[in-house]
XYZ file of C-alpha atoms in Angstrom:
473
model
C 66.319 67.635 155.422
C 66.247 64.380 154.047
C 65.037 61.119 155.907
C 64.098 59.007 152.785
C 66.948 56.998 153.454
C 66.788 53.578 155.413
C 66.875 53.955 158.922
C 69.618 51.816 160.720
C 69.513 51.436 164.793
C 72.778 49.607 166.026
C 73.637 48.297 169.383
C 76.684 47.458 170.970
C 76.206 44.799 173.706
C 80.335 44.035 174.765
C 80.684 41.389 177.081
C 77.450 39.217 176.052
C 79.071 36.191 174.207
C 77.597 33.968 171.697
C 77.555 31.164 174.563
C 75.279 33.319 176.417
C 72.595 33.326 174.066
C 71.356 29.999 174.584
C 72.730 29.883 177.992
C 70.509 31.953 179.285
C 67.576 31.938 176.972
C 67.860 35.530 175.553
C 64.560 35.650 172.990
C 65.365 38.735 172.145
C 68.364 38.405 170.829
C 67.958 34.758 169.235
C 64.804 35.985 167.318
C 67.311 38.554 165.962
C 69.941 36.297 164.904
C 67.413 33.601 163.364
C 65.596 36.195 161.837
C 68.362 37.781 160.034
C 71.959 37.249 159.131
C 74.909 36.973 161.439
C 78.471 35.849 162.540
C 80.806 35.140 164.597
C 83.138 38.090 164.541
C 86.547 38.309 164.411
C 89.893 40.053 164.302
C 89.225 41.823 167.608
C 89.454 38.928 170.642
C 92.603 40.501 171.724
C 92.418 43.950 170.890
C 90.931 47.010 173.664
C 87.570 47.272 173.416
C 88.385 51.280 172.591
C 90.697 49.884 169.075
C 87.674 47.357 168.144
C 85.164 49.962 168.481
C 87.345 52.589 166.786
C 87.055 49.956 163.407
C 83.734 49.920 163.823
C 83.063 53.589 163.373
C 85.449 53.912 160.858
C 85.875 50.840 158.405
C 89.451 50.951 158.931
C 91.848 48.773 161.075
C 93.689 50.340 163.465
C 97.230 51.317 161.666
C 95.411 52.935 159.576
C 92.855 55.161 162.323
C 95.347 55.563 164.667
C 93.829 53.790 168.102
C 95.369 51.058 169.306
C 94.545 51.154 173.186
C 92.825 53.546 175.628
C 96.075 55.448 176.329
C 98.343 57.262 174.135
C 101.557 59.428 174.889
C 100.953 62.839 174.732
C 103.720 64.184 171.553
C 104.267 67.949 173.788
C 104.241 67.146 177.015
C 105.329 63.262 177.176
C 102.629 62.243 179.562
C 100.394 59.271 179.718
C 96.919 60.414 178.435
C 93.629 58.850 177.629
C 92.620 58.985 174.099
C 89.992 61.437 172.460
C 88.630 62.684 168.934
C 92.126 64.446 168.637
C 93.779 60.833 167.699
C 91.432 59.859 165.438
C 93.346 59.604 161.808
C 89.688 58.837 159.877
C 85.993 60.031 160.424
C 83.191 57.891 161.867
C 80.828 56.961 159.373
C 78.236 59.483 161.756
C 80.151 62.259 160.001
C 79.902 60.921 156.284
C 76.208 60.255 156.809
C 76.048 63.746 158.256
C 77.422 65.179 155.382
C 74.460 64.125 153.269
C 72.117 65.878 155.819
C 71.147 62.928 157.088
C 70.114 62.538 161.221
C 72.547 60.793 163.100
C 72.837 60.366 167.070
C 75.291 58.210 169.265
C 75.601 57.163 172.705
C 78.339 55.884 174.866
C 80.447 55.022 171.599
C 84.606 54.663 173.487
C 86.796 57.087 172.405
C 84.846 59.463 170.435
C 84.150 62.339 173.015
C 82.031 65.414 171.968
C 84.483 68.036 169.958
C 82.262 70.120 167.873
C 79.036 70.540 166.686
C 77.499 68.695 163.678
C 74.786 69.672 161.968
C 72.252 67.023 162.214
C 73.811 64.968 165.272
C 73.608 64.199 168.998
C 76.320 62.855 170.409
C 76.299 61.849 174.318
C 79.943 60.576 175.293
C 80.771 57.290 177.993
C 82.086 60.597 179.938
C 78.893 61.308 180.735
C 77.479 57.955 181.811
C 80.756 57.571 183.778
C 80.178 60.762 185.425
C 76.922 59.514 186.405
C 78.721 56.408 188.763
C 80.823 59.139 190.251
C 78.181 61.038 190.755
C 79.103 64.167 188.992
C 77.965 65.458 185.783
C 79.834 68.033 183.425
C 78.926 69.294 180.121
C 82.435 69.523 179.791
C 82.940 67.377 176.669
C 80.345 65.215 177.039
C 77.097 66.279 175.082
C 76.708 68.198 171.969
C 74.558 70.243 171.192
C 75.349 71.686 174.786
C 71.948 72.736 175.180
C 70.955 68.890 175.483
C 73.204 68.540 178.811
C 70.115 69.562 180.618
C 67.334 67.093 179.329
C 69.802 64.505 179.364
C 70.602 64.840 182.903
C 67.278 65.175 183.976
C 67.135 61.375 182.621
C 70.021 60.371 184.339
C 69.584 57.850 186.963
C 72.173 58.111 189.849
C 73.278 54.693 191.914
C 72.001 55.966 194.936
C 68.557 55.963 192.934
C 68.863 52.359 192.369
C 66.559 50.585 195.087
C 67.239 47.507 196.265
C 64.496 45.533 194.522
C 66.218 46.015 191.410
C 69.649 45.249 193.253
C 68.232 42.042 194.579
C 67.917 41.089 190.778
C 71.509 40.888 190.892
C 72.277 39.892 194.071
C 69.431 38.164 195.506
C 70.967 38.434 199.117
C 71.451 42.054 199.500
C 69.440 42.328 202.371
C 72.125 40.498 204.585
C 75.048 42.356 203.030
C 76.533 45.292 204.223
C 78.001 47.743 201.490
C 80.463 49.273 203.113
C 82.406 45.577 203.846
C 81.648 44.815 200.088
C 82.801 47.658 197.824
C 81.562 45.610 194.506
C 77.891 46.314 195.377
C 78.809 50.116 195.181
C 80.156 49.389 191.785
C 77.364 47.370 190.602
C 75.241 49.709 191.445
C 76.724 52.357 189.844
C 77.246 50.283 186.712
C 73.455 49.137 186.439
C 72.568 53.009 186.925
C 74.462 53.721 183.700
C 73.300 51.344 181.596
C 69.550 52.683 182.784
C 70.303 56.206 182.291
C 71.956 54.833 178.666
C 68.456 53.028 177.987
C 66.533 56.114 179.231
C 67.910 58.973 177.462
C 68.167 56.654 174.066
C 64.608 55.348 174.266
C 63.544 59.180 174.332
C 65.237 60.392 172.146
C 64.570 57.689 168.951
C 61.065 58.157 170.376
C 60.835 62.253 170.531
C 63.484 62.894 167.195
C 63.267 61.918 163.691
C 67.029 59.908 162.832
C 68.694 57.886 160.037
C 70.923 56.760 161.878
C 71.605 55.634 165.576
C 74.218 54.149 167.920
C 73.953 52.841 171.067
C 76.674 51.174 173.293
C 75.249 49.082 176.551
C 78.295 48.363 178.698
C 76.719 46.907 181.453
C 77.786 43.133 181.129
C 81.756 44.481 179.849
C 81.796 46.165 183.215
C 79.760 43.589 185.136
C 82.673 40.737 183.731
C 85.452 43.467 185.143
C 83.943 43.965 188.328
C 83.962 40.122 189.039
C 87.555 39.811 187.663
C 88.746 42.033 190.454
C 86.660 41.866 193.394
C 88.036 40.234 196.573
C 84.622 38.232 197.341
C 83.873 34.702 197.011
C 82.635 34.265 193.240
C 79.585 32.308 194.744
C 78.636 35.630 196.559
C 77.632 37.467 192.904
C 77.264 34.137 190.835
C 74.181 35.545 189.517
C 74.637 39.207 188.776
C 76.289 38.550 185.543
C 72.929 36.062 184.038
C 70.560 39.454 185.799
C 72.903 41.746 183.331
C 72.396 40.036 180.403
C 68.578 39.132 181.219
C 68.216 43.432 181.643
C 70.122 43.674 178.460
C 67.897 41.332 176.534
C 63.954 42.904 177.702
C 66.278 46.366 176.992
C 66.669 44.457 173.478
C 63.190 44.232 173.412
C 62.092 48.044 174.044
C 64.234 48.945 171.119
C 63.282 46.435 168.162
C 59.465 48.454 169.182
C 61.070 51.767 169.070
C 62.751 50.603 165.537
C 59.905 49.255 164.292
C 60.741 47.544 160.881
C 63.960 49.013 160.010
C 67.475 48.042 160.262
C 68.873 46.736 163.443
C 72.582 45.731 164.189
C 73.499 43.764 167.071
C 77.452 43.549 167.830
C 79.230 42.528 170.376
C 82.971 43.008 170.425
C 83.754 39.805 172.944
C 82.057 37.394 174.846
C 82.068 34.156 176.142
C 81.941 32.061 173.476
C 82.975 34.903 170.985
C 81.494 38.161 169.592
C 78.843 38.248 167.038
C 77.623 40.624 164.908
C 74.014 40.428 163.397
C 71.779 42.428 160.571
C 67.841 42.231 160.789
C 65.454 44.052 158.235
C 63.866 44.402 154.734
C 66.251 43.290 152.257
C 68.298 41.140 154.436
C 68.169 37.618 154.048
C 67.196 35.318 156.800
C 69.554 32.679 158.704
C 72.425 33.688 156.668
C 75.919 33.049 157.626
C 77.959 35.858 157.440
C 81.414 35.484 156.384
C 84.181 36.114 158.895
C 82.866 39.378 159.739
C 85.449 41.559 161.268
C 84.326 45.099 163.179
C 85.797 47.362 160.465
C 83.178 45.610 157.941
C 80.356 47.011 159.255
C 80.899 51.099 158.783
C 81.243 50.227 155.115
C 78.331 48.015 155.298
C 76.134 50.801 157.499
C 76.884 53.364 154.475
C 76.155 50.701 151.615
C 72.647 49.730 153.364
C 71.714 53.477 153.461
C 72.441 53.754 149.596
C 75.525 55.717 150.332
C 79.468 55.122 150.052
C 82.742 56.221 150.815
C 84.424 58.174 149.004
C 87.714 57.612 150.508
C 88.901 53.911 150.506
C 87.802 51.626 154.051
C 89.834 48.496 155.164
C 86.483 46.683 155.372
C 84.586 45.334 153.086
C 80.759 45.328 152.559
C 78.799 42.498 153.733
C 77.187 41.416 150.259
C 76.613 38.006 150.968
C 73.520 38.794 153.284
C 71.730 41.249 151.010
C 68.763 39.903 149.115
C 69.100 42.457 146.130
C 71.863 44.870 146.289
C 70.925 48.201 147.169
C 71.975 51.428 144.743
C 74.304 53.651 146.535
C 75.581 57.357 145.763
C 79.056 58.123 146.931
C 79.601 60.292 149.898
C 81.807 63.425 149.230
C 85.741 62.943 150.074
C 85.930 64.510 153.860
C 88.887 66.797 154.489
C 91.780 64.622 155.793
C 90.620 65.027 159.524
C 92.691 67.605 161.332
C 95.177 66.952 164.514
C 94.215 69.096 167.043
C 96.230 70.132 170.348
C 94.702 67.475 173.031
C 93.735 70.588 176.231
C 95.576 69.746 179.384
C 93.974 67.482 182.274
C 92.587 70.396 183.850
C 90.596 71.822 180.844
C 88.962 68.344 179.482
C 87.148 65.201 181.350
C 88.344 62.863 178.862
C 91.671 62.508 180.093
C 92.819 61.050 182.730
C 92.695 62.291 186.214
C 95.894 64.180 187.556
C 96.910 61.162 189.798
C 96.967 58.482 186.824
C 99.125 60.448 185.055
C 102.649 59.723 184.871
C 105.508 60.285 182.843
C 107.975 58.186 184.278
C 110.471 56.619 181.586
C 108.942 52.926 182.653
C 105.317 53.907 182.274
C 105.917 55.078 178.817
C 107.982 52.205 177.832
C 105.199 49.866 178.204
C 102.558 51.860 176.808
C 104.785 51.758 173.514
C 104.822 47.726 173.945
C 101.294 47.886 173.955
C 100.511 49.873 171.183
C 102.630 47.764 168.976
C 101.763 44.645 170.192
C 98.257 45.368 169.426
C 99.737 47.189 165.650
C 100.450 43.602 165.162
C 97.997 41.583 166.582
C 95.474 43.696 163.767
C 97.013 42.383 161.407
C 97.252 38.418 162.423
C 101.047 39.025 162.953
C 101.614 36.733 165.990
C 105.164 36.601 165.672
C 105.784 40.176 165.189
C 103.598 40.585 168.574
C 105.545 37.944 170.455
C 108.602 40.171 171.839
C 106.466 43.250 173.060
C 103.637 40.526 174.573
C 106.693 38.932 176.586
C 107.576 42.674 177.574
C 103.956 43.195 179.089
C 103.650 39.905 180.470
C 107.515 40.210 182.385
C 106.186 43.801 184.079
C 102.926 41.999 185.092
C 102.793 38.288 185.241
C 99.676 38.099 187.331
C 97.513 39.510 184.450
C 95.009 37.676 183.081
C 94.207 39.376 180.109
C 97.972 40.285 179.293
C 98.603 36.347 179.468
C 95.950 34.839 176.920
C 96.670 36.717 173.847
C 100.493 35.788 174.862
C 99.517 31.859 174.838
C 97.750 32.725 171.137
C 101.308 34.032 170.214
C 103.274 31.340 171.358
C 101.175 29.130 169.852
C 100.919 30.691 166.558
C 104.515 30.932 166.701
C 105.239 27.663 166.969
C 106.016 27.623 170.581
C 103.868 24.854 171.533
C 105.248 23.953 174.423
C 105.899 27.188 176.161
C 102.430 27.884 175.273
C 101.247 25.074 177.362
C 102.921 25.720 180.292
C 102.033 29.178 180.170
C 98.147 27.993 179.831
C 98.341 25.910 182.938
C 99.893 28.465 185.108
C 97.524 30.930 183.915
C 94.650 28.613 185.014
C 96.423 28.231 188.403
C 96.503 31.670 189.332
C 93.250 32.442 188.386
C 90.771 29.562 189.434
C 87.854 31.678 189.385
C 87.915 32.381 186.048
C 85.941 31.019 184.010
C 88.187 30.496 180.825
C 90.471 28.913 183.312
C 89.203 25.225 182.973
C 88.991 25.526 179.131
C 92.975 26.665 179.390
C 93.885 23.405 181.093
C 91.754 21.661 178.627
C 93.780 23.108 176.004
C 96.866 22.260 177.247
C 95.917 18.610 178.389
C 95.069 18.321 174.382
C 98.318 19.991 172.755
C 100.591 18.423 175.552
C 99.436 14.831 174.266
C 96.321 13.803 176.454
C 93.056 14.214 174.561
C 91.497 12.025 177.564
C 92.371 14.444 180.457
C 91.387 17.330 178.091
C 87.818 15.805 176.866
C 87.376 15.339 180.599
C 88.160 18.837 181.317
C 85.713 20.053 179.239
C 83.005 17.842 180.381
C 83.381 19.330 183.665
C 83.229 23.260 182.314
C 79.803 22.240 180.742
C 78.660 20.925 183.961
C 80.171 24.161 185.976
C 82.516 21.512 187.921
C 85.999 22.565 189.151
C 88.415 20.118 188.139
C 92.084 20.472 188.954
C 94.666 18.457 187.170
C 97.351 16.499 187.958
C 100.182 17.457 186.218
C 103.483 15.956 186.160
């Protein structure tokens, strides 16, 4: 077996923004960036974090791979499911590079649950780590080769194993809260045991295995940013668990370049505040290079091209050359069969659907699953004003939603719709105070409604963490 190739170790970091970098002094991840080449990326700010992810894996953009959000209607039996491998319409680039009999292993990468056996891979699924918060674990789809279930639960960490020094990281006055009047600890918990067990079984395993290539998704700030969004608790109470997430993210950063040693490592990071970023580091890459508008279904193509291999059937994305010091030679990977579409196995035979009470097949349900599929069809593309109806459907069912409403406010905007856009901004900003976007949104309004003063004032106070409120006429 073959492992002349160059090794490539990629991490997925969602929910660490490019804002958050110097915000909170992350080393790690600056000496990355500075040291090699990187961008902000783009083309995924308002699509599911399971679509952007799916373009990663597979160069292509999602009309053309078939995932467009983290639920799909089920063609036989008309229910709501979640989606798995079975809606896939092209292979991750883990397969091509298997193909070659190359070593390839991923972790917690959305979507792309165990189904078979590959010759030379590992595959652990987010099942499994989201078994661990439930505290459950099933080999049921979830690990491949089966026979690794066992050694990687034996890594696992459950939240009940996470002791309150490391909790007091995140919330440094757990000792006078009780958990059972503030569910969000529970979840914080759990979330932080994940991303440990994630870290754990990982670091082993690059350590203990040869590999060529090697995925890893952390999750822990993504779900960190969700917890906040929903909890009923004064934002002051966990001001500082989401700085302790990205802190544990960074020294995790740290472990890893080690473990990878002087070969290829890829940071990306779908969303963020201040945006997503993607970033190369290694021989042949040049250093403090800007990368061009990098978009998530560039860097499958680019993966293959760095390990002297390439696809033989056509990707959406498109190598990144401009970062390469000398181009490297590349053979072509042999054409894949045209990947099959399997019968999805009912709720009760397979953990990566959903669980028998979310699903439901009433007429409504469906209806706006099919608005959000094709809204986010079209927001792939850039085509705001083909998104624009099915948005307005979304928004109309739920009009408290705060992530329904801001790529709406894009599409109005894009549109033309300028002054809807606007007043949608500002009501958005009203109904969710907390949020942090939500004095930037008034800003932005205050600045297309014809008052650059109230908006450069607006801003001044988001840099200096101030709450200022408006008043508008």
């Amino acid at each position: 077996m073959s492992t002349g190739k160059n090794r490539i170790l990629l991490i997925g970091v969602d929910g660490i923004g490019l804002s958050d970098l110097k915000k909170y002094q992350l080393k790690n991840f600056q000496t990355a960036i500075q040291n090699g080449s990187s961008g902000k990326i783009s083309g995924c700010a308002a699509l599911p974090e399971v679509t952007a992810w799916t373009g990663l894996a597979t160069g292509c953009t999602p009309d053309q791979h078939g995932i467009l959000g983290p639920a799909t209607i089920d063609k036989d039996s008309g229910r709501v499911r979640a989606v798995g491998p079975c809606d896939w319409n092209r292979k991750p680039v883990w397969e091509l590079v298997d193909q070659q009999d190359l070593l390839t292993h991923h972790f917690n990468i959305p979507a792309r649950h165990p189904e078979a056996e590959q010759d030379h891979s590992l595959s652990i699924s987010p099942l499994f780590f989201n078994q661990i918060q439930r505290g459950r674990l099933s080999p049921l789809r979830s690990v491949q080769p089966s026979n690794f279930f066992d050694a990687a639960k034996s890594l696992a960490i459950a939240p009940a194993q996470v002791d309150r020094a490391t909790l007091e990281l995140f919330i440094p006055d757990i000792a006078n809260l009780d958990p059972a009047n503030h569910p969000a600890i529970g979840k914080i918990a759990g979330c932080i045991a994940s991303n440990l067990s994630i870290q754990a079984i990982s670091g082993q395993t690059m350590a203990e295995l040869d590999w060529n290539l090697f995925m890893i998704r952390f999750s822990l700030v993504d779900e960190i940013n969700r917890i906040l969004k929903t909890t009923s608790d004064s934002p002051d109470r966990f001001k500082h668990v989401r700085e302790a997430a990205c802190r544990t993210l960074n020294l995790c950063l740290g472990s890893f370049r080690r473990l990878a040693g002087d070969h290829t490592l890829v940071l990306c990071s779908m969303k963020g505040e201040g945006g997503g970023f993607i970033a190369f580091e290694g021989s042949g890459i040049r250093s403090g290079e800007k990368l061009l508008g990098p978009r998530p279904e560039d860097i499958a193509p680019t993966l293959l091209n760095l390990m002297g291999l390439s696809a033989a059937d056509p990707m959406n994305g498109r190598v990144l050359e401009e970062m390469f010091s000398s181009a490297p030679q590349t053979e072509s990977c042999p054409a894949l069969p045209a990947i099959g579409k399997t019968t999805p196995p009912t709720h009760t035979e397979s953990g990566w659907l959903l669980e028998p009470s979310e699903l439901n097949a009433a007429p409504w349900r469906v209806e706006k699953l099919a608005h959000q599929q094709r809204a986010a069809a079209h927001l792939a593309r850039g085509h705001w004003l083909e998104a624009l109806p099915h948005l307005l459907e979304q928004h109309v069912t739920t009009p408290f939603s705060l992530e329904q409403a801001l790529p709406l406010c894009q599409a109005l905007f894009h549109s033309g719709l300028v002054k809807e856009s606007t007043q949608l901004m500002n009501r958005t900003a009203e109904l969710h105070p907390a949020a942090p976007i939500s004095p930037l949104l008034h800003a932005l309004a205050a600045h297309h409604s014809g008052d650059p003063e109230a908006a450069s004032k607006l801003v001044e106070a988001r840099k200096r963490d101030q709450t200022v409120r408006p008043d508008w006429k």
